[in-house]
Amino acid sequence: MAEDDAPPTEPDASEEEPPEGWYLSEVVPATLAGERLDRAVALLADCSRAEAAAVVSSGEVLVDGRAGTRASHRLVAGEVLTVRVDPHRAPVALEPEPDVAISVVHQDDDVIVVDKPPGLVVHPGPGHRRSTLVHGLLARFPELAPPDGPVVGQPDRPGIVHRLDRDTSGLMVVARNSSSYRRLVEQLSHHAVERVYVALVWRHPEHDRGVIDAPIGRSRRDPLRMTVTVEGRPARTRFVVDRRFTDPVEVALLTCRLETGRTHQIRVHLSSVGHPVVGDPIYGGRRASF
């Protein structure tokens, strides 16, 4: 099963990855409306209140593109909150970890193609400072390590131009030098690379092919989840039914292609039309309900 990912600079995928060189970019959910700017940064970046206040006062936090230097500023739902730097005062030290198994299916002078298994986080982040795909890559390909590696964006993601969710498996392309990094990011940003995903879903779709065209945004009940909402950003997923199974349960194998790259797009879209991805605990795919 594969899932939705997005390049770090793709214009229509800011909710999946922040713009180049920024730590995070989020649309303020309704649950954080009226919240202080420093507390919202602390919640979204998983940092301390003091660390959040420090980046706010330094002008590294933007609200709808403007620097917000008052920690007491009250946010409005729908505003875009951007943090340009990692608020954590202790820098993330990237150390090679040979114990992180990496399955390489192709490598040349410019790129490395890896088969990411489910359960492996792609790069360091809040709650996942060690044992990521990046740590395993550094052990096998030490030339990726900063400052000599292809670190054009964030230094804790050397060579990473797109990502897959932790519990998603699939092929990932990693840049091996700065030139290939820039070319890959440009191709992904201009949709010159076709991304194809396979998903096993509950029940049989009514039609053999279709397009799910529904905006996606943060859930009002849970800011860590995404949902189909009129307040969200445009999102389109094309799917084709490859096989239908009835024994022992009714499921279908789909091939999905993204026209946009929203956070959890495939999972949210398929769940919204009554066909959640099998095994997805967040969007209703843990078990069938007939």
XYZ file of C-alpha atoms in Angstrom:
290
model
C 0.000 0.000 0.000
C 1.269 3.443 -0.840
C 0.173 6.851 0.354
C 0.259 10.506 -0.485
C 3.463 12.503 -0.386
C 4.627 15.853 -1.697
C 7.857 17.643 -2.550
C 9.038 20.276 -0.082
C 8.473 23.098 -2.563
C 5.313 22.025 -4.391
C 3.092 25.134 -4.493
C -0.203 23.333 -3.839
C 1.055 21.078 -1.081
C 2.052 23.405 1.741
C 0.024 21.403 4.240
C 2.076 18.321 3.408
C 5.488 19.949 3.519
C 6.435 23.533 4.441
C 7.903 25.760 1.729
C 11.640 25.458 1.094
C 13.696 26.412 4.134
C 10.721 26.749 6.537
C 10.138 24.503 9.522
C 6.352 24.269 9.223
C 3.392 25.916 7.548
C -0.123 25.209 8.816
C -3.606 26.585 8.272
C -4.937 27.545 11.704
C -7.725 25.065 12.564
C -10.929 26.134 14.299
C -9.728 24.403 17.463
C -6.888 26.954 17.750
C -9.004 30.018 16.918
C -8.485 32.675 19.581
C -5.346 30.946 20.873
C -2.187 32.923 21.654
C 0.437 32.847 18.917
C 3.184 31.447 21.136
C 0.987 28.646 22.498
C -0.176 27.672 18.999
C 3.444 27.492 17.818
C 4.336 25.353 20.836
C 1.457 22.959 20.097
C 2.071 22.644 16.358
C 5.866 22.465 16.549
C 5.893 20.282 19.675
C 8.306 22.623 21.423
C 8.303 24.422 24.775
C 6.401 27.660 25.347
C 9.722 29.465 25.911
C 11.127 28.149 22.625
C 7.965 29.227 20.804
C 8.079 32.705 22.348
C 11.718 33.066 21.329
C 11.071 32.415 17.625
C 8.014 34.678 17.704
C 9.984 37.589 19.185
C 12.781 37.060 16.641
C 10.348 37.570 13.748
C 10.661 34.012 12.462
C 6.910 33.343 12.738
C 4.593 34.608 10.015
C 0.820 34.972 10.172
C -0.654 35.210 6.678
C 2.776 36.202 5.386
C 3.427 38.935 7.941
C 5.859 38.645 10.836
C 4.068 38.244 14.137
C 6.298 39.535 16.930
C 3.690 39.604 19.723
C 3.392 36.291 21.546
C -0.025 37.371 22.809
C -1.467 37.792 19.300
C -4.760 35.883 19.020
C -5.102 33.686 15.946
C -8.079 33.443 13.604
C -9.200 30.171 12.003
C -8.040 29.952 8.395
C -4.933 32.072 8.834
C -1.682 30.527 7.608
C 0.845 30.129 10.388
C 4.446 29.695 9.213
C 7.546 29.057 11.314
C 10.780 29.631 9.414
C 13.201 27.877 11.762
C 13.216 24.892 14.088
C 12.037 26.310 17.456
C 13.902 23.630 19.404
C 17.005 25.159 20.948
C 18.935 21.895 20.920
C 19.880 21.143 17.298
C 19.036 17.727 15.907
C 22.293 15.812 15.558
C 22.257 13.480 12.590
C 24.255 10.363 13.361
C 24.494 7.315 11.063
C 22.534 4.321 12.360
C 23.594 1.068 10.663
C 20.806 -0.802 12.468
C 18.163 0.984 10.359
C 17.716 -1.416 7.437
C 17.546 0.274 4.020
C 16.386 -1.622 0.923
C 18.018 0.014 -2.110
C 16.452 -0.950 -5.455
C 18.515 1.434 -7.608
C 21.486 3.759 -7.235
C 23.658 5.797 -9.550
C 25.771 8.938 -9.273
C 22.715 11.180 -8.908
C 19.898 9.342 -7.130
C 19.128 6.520 -4.723
C 15.798 4.696 -4.935
C 14.773 2.997 -1.695
C 11.836 0.744 -0.853
C 10.540 2.239 2.391
C 8.855 -0.322 4.638
C 5.791 0.455 6.767
C 6.552 1.631 10.282
C 9.644 3.635 9.351
C 9.614 7.430 9.739
C 11.305 9.215 6.826
C 13.114 12.041 8.623
C 13.585 13.421 12.152
C 10.750 15.435 13.631
C 8.835 15.945 16.878
C 8.739 12.610 18.672
C 11.056 10.951 16.144
C 14.590 12.203 16.659
C 16.315 8.877 15.993
C 16.035 5.694 13.913
C 14.535 7.272 10.788
C 15.138 6.493 7.139
C 17.564 9.428 7.026
C 19.680 7.908 9.805
C 19.870 4.638 7.890
C 20.764 6.419 4.660
C 23.640 8.252 6.335
C 25.102 4.943 7.492
C 25.069 3.532 3.965
C 25.720 6.752 2.029
C 27.895 9.004 4.245
C 28.297 11.530 1.418
C 24.736 12.686 2.158
C 25.765 14.087 5.534
C 25.894 17.860 5.946
C 27.672 20.112 5.282
C 28.974 18.373 2.168
C 25.774 16.561 1.222
C 22.829 17.830 -0.870
C 21.388 19.932 1.923
C 19.494 22.614 0.028
C 16.496 22.739 2.364
C 16.326 21.593 5.955
C 19.595 20.077 7.252
C 17.808 17.224 9.040
C 16.509 15.907 5.682
C 19.600 15.477 3.478
C 18.626 14.318 0.005
C 14.917 13.999 0.827
C 12.712 15.536 -1.874
C 9.411 13.842 -0.985
C 8.119 11.605 1.774
C 5.724 8.828 2.722
C 3.797 8.461 5.950
C 5.250 6.303 8.694
C 2.876 3.367 8.131
C 3.046 3.575 4.339
C 5.333 1.522 2.133
C 6.615 2.490 -1.296
C 9.502 3.664 -3.451
C 11.243 6.930 -2.618
C 13.807 8.824 -4.681
C 16.662 10.390 -2.710
C 18.996 12.972 -4.248
C 22.678 12.127 -4.006
C 24.047 15.581 -4.794
C 22.874 19.190 -4.824
C 22.362 19.258 -8.601
C 20.031 16.246 -8.625
C 18.243 17.631 -5.553
C 17.370 20.862 -7.354
C 16.277 19.053 -10.513
C 14.063 16.602 -8.627
C 12.407 19.353 -6.590
C 11.733 21.336 -9.767
C 10.203 18.322 -11.531
C 7.990 17.501 -8.566
C 6.920 21.120 -8.182
C 5.844 21.281 -11.827
C 4.099 17.873 -11.722
C 6.550 16.480 -14.274
C 6.836 13.301 -12.199
C 3.863 10.968 -12.093
C 3.143 9.535 -8.660
C 1.170 6.295 -8.589
C -0.226 4.703 -5.439
C -1.872 1.369 -4.691
C -4.469 0.949 -1.947
C -6.647 -1.896 -0.698
C -10.014 -0.487 0.396
C -13.120 -1.784 2.098
C -16.145 -2.580 -0.107
C -16.496 -2.288 -3.870
C -16.656 1.162 -5.477
C -19.761 1.655 -7.595
C -17.730 2.562 -10.687
C -14.525 1.083 -12.105
C -12.891 4.500 -12.256
C -13.549 7.955 -10.953
C -12.315 11.280 -9.617
C -12.757 12.439 -6.032
C -12.791 16.226 -6.136
C -13.209 17.519 -2.584
C -11.296 20.152 -0.583
C -9.260 18.946 2.382
C -8.474 20.820 5.569
C -7.804 20.346 9.269
C -10.508 18.660 11.329
C -12.240 21.017 13.754
C -12.501 18.233 16.313
C -8.900 17.059 16.054
C -6.170 19.318 14.557
C -3.965 16.261 13.967
C -6.492 14.822 11.502
C -7.530 15.990 8.061
C -11.075 15.994 6.689
C -13.147 16.958 3.651
C -14.420 20.475 4.324
C -15.578 23.470 2.318
C -12.976 25.479 4.247
C -10.152 23.268 2.974
C -7.827 23.529 -0.001
C -8.704 22.019 -3.412
C -7.803 18.345 -3.734
C -8.321 15.823 -6.553
C -7.641 12.087 -6.569
C -8.139 9.834 -9.599
C -8.656 6.118 -9.041
C -9.079 2.938 -11.068
C -10.391 -0.349 -9.665
C -7.881 -3.070 -10.529
C -9.485 -6.028 -8.750
C -12.526 -6.800 -6.635
C -12.490 -9.471 -3.923
C -15.461 -11.004 -2.112
C -13.855 -13.826 -0.116
C -13.334 -13.691 2.831
C -14.515 -10.056 2.845
C -15.509 -7.483 0.267
C -12.490 -5.344 -0.628
C -11.064 -3.743 -3.767
C -7.561 -2.993 -5.019
C -7.224 0.524 -6.437
C -4.578 2.445 -8.334
C -4.648 6.121 -7.355
C -3.067 9.154 -8.957
C -2.872 12.551 -7.297
C -3.524 15.856 -8.999
C -2.708 17.624 -5.708
C -0.616 16.657 -2.691
C -2.603 17.345 0.468
C -1.811 15.769 3.800
C -3.304 12.238 3.977
C -5.136 12.982 0.717
C -5.720 9.429 -0.500
C -6.804 8.164 2.897
C -9.141 11.108 3.526
C -10.685 11.039 0.048
C -11.301 7.291 -0.030
C -12.762 7.330 3.462
C -15.041 10.231 2.519
C -16.691 8.150 -0.219
C -17.152 5.106 1.994
C -14.051 3.131 1.020
C -11.414 3.620 3.761
C -8.003 2.063 3.254
C -7.800 -1.345 4.920
C -5.821 -1.172 8.164
C -5.915 2.627 8.464
C -6.671 3.299 12.154
C -7.181 7.040 11.721
C -9.717 7.230 8.896
C -11.946 4.240 9.565
C -10.032 1.458 7.868
C -9.318 -0.788 10.827
C -12.395 -2.915 10.195
C -15.295 -3.122 7.754
C -18.798 -2.001 8.709
C -21.447 -3.483 6.450
